[in-house]
mmCIF file of C-alpha atoms in Angstrom:
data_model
loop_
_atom_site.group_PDB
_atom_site.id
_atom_site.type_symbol
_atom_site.label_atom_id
_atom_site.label_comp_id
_atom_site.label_asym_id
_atom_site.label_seq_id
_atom_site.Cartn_x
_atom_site.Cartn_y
_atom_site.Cartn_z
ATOM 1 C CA UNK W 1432 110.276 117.900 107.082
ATOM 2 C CA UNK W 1433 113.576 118.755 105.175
ATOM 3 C CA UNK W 1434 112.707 118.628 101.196
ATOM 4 C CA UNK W 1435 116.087 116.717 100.826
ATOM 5 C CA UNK W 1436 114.394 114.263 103.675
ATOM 6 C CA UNK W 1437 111.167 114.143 101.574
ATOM 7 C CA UNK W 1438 112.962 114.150 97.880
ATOM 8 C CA UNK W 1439 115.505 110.793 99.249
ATOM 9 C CA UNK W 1440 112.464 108.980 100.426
ATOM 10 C CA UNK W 1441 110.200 109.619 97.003
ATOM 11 C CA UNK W 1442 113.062 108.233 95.328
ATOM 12 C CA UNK W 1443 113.378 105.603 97.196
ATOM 13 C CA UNK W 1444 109.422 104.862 96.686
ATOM 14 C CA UNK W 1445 109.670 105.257 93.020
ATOM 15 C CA UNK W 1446 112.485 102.583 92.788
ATOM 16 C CA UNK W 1447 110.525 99.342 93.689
ATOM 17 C CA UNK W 1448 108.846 97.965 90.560
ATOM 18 C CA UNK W 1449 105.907 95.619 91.593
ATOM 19 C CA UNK W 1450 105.776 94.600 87.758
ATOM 20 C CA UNK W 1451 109.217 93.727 87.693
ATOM 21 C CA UNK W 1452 109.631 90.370 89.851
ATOM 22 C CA UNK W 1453 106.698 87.809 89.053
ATOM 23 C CA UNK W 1454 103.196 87.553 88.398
ATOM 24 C CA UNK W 1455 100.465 88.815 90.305
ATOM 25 C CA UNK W 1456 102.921 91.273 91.929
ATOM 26 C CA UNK W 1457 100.353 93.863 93.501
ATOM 27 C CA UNK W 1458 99.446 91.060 95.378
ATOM 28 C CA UNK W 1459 102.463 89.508 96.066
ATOM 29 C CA UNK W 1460 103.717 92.752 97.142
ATOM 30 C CA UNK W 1461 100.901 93.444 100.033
ATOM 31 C CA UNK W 1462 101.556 90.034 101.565
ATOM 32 C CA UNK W 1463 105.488 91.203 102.133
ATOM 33 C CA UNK W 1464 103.942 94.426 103.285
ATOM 34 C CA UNK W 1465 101.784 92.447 105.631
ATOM 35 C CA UNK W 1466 104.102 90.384 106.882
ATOM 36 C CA UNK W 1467 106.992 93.376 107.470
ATOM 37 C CA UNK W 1468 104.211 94.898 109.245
ATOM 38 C CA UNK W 1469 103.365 91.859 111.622
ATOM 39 C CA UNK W 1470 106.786 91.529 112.049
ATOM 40 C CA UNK W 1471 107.848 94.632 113.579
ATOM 41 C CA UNK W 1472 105.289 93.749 116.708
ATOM 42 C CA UNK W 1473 106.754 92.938 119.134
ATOM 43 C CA UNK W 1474 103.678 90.233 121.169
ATOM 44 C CA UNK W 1475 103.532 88.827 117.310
ATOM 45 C CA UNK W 1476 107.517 88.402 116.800
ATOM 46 C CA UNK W 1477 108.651 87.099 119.920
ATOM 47 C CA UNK W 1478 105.913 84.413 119.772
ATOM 48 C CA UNK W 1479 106.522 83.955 115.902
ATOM 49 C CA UNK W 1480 109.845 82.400 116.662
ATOM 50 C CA UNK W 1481 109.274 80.703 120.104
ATOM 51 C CA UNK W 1482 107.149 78.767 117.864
ATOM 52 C CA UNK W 1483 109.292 78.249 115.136
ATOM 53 C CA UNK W 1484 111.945 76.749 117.463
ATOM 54 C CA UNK W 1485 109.302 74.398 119.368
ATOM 55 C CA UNK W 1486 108.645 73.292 116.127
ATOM 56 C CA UNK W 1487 112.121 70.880 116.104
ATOM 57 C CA UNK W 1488 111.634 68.744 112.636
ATOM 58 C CA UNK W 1489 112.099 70.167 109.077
ATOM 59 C CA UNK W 1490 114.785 72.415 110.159
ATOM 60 C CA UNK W 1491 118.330 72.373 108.109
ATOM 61 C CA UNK W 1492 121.123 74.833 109.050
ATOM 62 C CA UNK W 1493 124.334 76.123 107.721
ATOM 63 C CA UNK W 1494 127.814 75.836 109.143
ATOM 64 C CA UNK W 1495 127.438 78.916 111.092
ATOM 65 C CA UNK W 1496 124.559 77.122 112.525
ATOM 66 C CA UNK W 1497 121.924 79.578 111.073
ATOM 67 C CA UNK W 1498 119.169 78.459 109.592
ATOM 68 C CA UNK W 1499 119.469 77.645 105.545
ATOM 69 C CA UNK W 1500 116.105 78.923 105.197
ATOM 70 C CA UNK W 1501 115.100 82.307 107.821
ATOM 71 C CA UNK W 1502 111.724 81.717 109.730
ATOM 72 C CA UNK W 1503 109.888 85.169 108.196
ATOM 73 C CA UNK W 1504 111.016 83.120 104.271
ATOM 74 C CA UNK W 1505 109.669 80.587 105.480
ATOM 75 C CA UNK W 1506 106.211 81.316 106.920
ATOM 76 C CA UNK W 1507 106.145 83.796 103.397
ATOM 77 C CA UNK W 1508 106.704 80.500 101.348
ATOM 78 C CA UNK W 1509 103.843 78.366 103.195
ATOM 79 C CA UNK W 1510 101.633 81.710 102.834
ATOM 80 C CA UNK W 1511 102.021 81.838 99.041
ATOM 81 C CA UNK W 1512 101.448 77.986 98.187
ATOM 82 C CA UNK W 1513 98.210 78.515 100.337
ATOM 83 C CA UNK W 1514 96.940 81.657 99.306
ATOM 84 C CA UNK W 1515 95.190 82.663 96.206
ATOM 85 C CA UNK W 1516 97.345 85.659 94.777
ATOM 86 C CA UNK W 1517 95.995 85.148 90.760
ATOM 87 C CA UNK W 1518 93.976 88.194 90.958
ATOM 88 C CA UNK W 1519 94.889 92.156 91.569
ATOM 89 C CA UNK W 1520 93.741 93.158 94.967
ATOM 90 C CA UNK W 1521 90.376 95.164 94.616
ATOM 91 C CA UNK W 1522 90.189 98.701 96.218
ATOM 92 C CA UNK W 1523 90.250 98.694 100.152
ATOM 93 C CA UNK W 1524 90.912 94.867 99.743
ATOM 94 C CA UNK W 1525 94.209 94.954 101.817
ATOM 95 C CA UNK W 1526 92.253 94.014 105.129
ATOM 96 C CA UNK W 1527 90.360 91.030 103.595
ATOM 97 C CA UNK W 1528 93.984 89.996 102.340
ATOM 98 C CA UNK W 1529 94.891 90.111 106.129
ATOM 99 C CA UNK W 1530 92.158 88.488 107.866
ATOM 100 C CA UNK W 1531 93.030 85.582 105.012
ATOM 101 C CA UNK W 1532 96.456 85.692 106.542
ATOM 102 C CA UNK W 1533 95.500 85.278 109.905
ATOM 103 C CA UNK W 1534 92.699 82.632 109.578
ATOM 104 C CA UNK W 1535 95.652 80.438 107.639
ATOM 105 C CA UNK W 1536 98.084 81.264 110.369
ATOM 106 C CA UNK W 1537 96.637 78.696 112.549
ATOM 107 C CA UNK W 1538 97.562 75.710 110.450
ATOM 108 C CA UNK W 1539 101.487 76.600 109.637
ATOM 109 C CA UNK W 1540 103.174 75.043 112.673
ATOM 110 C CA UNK W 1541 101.565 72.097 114.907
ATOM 111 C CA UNK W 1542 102.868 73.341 118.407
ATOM 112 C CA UNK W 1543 99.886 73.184 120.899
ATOM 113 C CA UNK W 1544 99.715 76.992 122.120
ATOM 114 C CA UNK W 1545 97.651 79.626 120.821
ATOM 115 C CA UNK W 1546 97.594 80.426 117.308
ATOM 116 C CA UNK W 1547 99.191 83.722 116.329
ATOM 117 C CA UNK W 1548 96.000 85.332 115.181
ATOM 118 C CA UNK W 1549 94.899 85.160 118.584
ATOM 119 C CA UNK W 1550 97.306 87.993 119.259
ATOM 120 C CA UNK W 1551 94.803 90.234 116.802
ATOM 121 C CA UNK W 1552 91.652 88.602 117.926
ATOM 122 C CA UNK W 1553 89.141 90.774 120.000
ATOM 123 C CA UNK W 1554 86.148 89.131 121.650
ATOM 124 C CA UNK W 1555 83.618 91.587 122.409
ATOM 125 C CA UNK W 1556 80.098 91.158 124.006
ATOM 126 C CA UNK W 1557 76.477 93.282 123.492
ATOM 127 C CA UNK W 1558 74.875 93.266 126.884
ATOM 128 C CA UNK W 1559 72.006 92.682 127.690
ATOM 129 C CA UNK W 1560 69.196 94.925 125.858
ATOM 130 C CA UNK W 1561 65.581 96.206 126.929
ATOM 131 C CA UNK W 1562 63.795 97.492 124.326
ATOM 132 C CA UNK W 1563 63.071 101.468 125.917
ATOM 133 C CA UNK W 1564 59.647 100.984 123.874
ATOM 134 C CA UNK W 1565 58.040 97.250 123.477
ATOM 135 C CA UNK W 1566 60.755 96.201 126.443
ATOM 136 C CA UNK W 1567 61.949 92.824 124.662
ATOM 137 C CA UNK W 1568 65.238 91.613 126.522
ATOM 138 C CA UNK W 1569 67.846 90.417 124.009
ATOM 139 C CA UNK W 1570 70.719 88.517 124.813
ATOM 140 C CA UNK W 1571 73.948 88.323 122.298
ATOM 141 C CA UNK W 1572 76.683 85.887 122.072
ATOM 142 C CA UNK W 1573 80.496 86.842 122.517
ATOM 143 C CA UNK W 1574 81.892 88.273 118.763
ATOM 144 C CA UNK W 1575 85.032 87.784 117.092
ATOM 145 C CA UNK W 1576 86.465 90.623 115.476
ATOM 146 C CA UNK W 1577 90.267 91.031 113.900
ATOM 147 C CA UNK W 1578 89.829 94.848 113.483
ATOM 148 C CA UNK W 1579 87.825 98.072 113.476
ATOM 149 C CA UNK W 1580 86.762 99.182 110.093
ATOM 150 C CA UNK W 1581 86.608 103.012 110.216
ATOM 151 C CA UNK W 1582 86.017 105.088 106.779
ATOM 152 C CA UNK W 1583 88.573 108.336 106.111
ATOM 153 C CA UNK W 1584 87.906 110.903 108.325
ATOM 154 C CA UNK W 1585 88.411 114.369 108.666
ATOM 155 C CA UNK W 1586 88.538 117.920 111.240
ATOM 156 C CA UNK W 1587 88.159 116.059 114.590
ATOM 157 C CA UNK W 1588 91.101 114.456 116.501
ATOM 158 C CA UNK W 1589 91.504 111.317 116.497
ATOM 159 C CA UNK W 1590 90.471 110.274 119.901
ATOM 160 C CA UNK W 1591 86.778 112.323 118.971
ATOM 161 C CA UNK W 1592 86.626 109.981 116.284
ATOM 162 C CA UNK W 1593 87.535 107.113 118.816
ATOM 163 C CA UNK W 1594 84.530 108.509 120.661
ATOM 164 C CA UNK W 1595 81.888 108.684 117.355
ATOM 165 C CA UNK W 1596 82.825 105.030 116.841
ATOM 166 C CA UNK W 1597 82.039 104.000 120.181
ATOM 167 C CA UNK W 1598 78.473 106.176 119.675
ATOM 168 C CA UNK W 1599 77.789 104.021 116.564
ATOM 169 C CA UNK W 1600 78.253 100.997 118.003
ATOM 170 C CA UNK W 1601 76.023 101.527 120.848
ATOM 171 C CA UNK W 1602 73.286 101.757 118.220
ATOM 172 C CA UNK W 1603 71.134 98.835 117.327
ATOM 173 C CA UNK W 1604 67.934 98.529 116.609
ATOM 174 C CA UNK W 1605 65.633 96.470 118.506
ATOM 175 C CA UNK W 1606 65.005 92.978 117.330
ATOM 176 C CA UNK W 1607 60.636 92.571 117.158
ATOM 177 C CA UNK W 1608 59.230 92.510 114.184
ATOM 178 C CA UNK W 1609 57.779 95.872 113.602
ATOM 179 C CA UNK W 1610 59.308 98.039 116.393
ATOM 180 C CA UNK W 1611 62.869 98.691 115.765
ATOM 181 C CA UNK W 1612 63.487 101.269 118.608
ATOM 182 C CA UNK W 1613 67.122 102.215 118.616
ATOM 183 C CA UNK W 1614 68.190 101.117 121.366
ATOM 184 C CA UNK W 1615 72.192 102.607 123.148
ATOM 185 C CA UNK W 1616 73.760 99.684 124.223
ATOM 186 C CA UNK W 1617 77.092 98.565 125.824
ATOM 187 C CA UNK W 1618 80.217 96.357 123.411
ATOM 188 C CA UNK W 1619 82.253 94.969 125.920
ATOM 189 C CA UNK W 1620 85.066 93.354 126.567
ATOM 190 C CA UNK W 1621 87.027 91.292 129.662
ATOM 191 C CA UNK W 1622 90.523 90.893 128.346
ATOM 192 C CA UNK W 1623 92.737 93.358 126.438
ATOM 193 C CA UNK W 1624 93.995 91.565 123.721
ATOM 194 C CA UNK W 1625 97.805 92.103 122.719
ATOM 195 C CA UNK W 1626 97.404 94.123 119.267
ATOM 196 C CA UNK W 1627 94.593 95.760 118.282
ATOM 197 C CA UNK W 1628 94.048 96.735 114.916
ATOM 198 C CA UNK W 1629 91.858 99.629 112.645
ATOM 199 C CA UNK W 1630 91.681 99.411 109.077
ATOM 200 C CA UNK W 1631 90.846 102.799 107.015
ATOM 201 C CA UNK W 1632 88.387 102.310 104.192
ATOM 202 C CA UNK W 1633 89.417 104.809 101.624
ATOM 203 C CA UNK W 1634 87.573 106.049 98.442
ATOM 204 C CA UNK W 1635 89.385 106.392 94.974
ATOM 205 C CA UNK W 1636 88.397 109.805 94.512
ATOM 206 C CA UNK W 1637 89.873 112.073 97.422
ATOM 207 C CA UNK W 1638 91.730 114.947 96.683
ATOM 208 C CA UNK W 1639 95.204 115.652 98.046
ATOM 209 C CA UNK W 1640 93.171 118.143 100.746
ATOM 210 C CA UNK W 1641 91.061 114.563 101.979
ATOM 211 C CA UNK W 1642 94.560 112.673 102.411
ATOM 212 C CA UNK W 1643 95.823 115.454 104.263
ATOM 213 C CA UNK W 1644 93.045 116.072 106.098
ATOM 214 C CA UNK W 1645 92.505 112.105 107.078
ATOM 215 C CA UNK W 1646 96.225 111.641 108.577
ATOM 216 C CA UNK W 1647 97.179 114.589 109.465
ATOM 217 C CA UNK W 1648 94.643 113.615 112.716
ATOM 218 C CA UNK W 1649 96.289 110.306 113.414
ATOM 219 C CA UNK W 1650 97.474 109.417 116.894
ATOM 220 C CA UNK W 1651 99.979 107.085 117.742
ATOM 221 C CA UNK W 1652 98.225 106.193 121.071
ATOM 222 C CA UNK W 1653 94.782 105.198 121.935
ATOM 223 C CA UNK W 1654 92.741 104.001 124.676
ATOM 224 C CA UNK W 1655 90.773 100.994 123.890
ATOM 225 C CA UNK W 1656 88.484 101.663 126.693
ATOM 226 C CA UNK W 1657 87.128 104.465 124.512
ATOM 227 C CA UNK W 1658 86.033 102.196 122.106
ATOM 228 C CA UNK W 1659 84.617 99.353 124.426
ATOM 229 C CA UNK W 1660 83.389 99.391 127.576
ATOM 230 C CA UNK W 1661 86.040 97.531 129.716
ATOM 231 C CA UNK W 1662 85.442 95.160 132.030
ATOM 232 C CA UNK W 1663 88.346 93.649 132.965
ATOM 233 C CA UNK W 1664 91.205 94.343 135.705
ATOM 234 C CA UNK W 1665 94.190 95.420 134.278
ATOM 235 C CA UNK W 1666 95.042 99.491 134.250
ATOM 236 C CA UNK W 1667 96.985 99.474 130.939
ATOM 237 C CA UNK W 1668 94.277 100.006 128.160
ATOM 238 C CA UNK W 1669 96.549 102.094 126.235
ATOM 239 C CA UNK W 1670 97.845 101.414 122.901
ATOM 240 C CA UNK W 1671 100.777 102.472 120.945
ATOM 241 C CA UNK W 1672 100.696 102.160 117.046
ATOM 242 C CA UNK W 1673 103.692 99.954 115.869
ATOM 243 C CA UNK W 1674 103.210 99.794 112.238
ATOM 244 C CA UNK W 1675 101.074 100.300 108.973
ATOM 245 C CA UNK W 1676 100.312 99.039 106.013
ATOM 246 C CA UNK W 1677 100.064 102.021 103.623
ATOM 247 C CA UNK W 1678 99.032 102.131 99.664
ATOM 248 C CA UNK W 1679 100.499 104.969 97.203
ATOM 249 C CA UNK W 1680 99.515 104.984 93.721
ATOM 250 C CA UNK W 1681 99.914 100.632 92.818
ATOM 251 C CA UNK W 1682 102.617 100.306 95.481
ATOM 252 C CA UNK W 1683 102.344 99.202 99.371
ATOM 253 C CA UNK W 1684 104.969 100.161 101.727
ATOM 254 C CA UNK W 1685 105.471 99.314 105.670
ATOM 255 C CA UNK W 1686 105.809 102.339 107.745
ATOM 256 C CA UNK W 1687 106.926 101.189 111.396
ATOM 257 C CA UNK W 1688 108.854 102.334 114.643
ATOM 258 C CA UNK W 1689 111.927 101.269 115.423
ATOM 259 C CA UNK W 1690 114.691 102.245 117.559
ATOM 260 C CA UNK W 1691 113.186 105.600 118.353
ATOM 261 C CA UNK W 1692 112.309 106.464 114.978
ATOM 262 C CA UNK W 1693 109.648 106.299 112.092
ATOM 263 C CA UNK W 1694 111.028 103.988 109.237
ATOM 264 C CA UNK W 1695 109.553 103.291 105.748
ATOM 265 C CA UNK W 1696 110.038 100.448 103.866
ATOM 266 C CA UNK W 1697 109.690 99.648 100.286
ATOM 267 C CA UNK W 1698 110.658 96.033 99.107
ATOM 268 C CA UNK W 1699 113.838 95.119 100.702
ATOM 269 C CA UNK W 1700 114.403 98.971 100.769
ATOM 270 C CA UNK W 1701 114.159 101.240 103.394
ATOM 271 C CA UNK W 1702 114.506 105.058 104.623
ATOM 272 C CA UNK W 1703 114.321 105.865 108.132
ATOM 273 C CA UNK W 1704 111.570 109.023 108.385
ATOM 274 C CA UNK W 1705 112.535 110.442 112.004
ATOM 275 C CA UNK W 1706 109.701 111.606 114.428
ATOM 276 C CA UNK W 1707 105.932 111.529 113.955
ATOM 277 C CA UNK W 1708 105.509 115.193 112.738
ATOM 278 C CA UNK W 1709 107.864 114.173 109.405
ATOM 279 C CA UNK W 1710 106.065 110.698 108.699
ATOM 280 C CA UNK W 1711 102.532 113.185 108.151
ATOM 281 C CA UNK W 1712 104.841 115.025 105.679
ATOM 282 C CA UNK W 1713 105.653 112.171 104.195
ATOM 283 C CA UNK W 1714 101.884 111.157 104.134
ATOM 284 C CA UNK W 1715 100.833 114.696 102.573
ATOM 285 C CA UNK W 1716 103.819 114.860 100.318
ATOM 286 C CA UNK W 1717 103.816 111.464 98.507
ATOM 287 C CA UNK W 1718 99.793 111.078 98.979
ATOM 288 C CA UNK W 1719 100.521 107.953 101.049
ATOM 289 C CA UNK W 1720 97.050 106.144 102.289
ATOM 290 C CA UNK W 1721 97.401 104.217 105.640
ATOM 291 C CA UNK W 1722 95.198 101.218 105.494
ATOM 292 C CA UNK W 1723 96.082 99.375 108.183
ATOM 293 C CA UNK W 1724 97.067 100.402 111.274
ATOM 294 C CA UNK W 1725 98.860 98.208 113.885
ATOM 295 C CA UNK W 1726 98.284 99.158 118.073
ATOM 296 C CA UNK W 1727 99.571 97.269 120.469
ATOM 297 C CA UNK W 1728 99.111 97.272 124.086
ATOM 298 C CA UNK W 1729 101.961 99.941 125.768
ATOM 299 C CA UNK W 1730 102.245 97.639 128.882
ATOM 300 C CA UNK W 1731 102.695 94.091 126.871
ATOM 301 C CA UNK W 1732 105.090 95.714 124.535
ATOM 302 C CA UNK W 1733 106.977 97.286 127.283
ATOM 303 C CA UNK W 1734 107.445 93.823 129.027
ATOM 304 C CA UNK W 1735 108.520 92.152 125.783
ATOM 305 C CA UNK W 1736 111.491 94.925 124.766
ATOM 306 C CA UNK W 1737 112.529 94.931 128.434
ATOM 307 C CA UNK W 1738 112.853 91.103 128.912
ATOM 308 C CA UNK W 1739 110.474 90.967 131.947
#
């Protein structure tokens, strides 16, 4: 990446002040992160304001017939009279701040469709287990799960890594008292769900090599099917990432596509990146941690931007 690229967006970066607009602004400052983030997905936006229109009372507009008060303000306003935002956000604690989010998304608006977490939800399924060694059949119920929780990595690709995780989660251990075989099974899951998510557990002690290292293997697409065992009939298990939720130094920023090109945003700031190749510089050059990581499904997405 061009050092002028690199030295415009570091300035940018070192121009928001999270100290500088009200309490508790660490905090305060990952929710708007958050919520730029959800915002820039597409299955999340477009159903974010079909239900904010359904929703017909409490609504005021201006002469231009706009409204006085922007949807995004005010689903931020209803998340910050509900939320707890009194203490500093402990280390990795972004993706309990978001599953908080979502659980309370359910109870902003009253229309009768499905909530908008459902759009991050994945329902996944062990099946059936026999025990190789004492031969005890388990049965498990369905699982609810907003993301996969994957610890920094390094030297493998990122689809390898896809392919460890799977590995790991065909582990378990078998349920008897006193055998504990372990035991490969199958996670599975029957419907694709519209986003799916992977949160990056960081440590606080990795060297500028372990950042580099860590993103420099990041895809923008995945198959899902290489996580899960798909059982289901549609062809499109492929996932594009969207947007992030990164951390650098006490600040969060939003890094997300948009009209063809990478674009990070600080506050109500932002600094469009270019391709894929320049947002890792940015990554190695400002020591910018991705936390969260935003996917959502190619075909959906597709289908949403196109109108069909």
């Amino acid at each position: 990446m061009e050092s002028s690229k690199v030295q415009e967006v570091e300035e940018t970066y070192q121009k928001v002040d999270p100290e500088s607009e009200e309490p508790n602004a660490a905090r305060v400052l990952a929710l708007d992160v958050i919520l730029k983030s959800l915002l820039k997905i597409s299955a999340f936006l477009s159903d974010f304001l079909l239900e904010f229109c359904q929703e017909t009372t409490h609504h005021s507009f201006t002469e231009d017939g706009e409204y006085a008060v922007p949807p995004s303000t005010q689903l931020r306003d209803f998340l910050l009279n509900n939320l707890n935002v009194t203490h500093p956000l402990e280390a990795n604690g972004v993706f309990d701040f978001l599953v908080t989010i979502l659980d309370l998304l359910p109870l902003w608006r009253s229309v009768e469709e499905e909530p908008l977490s459902s759009k991050f939800e994945v329902y996944h399924q062990v099946a059936k287990k026999i025990c190789n060694r004492c031969k005890l059949v388990t049965e498990y119920p369905v699982e609810r799960s907003y993301c996969l929780i994957v610890s920094a990595f390094k030297d493998f690709a990122f689809e390898n890594i896809l392919k460890v995780i799977r590995i790991a989660l065909m582990m378990m251990p078998c349920d008897k008292e006193g055998c504990g075989k372990q035991t490969y099974v199958e996670r599975v899951i029957s419907k694709l769900p519209p986003v799916f998510t992977i949160a990056v557990e960081w440590e606080k002690n990795e060297t500028d090599e372990d950042i580099f290292a860590t993103t420099s293997v990041l895809s923008t697409e995945i198959d899902i099917s290489e996580i899960f065992k798909y059982e289901g009939d549609s062809l499109f298990t492929k996932y594009r990432l969207v947007s992030m939720v990164c951390w650098h130094g006490d600040q969060y920023s939003c890094i997300a596509y948009e009209n063809r090109s990478w674009v990070i945003h600080f506050g109500i700031q932002n600094e469009v990146i270019g391709d894929w190749n320049r947002v890792l510089s940015i990554f190695a050059k400002l020591k910018i941690r991705p936390e969260i990581l935003f996917f959502e499904n190619v075909m959906g997405r597709d289908q949403i931007v196109s109108g069909n």
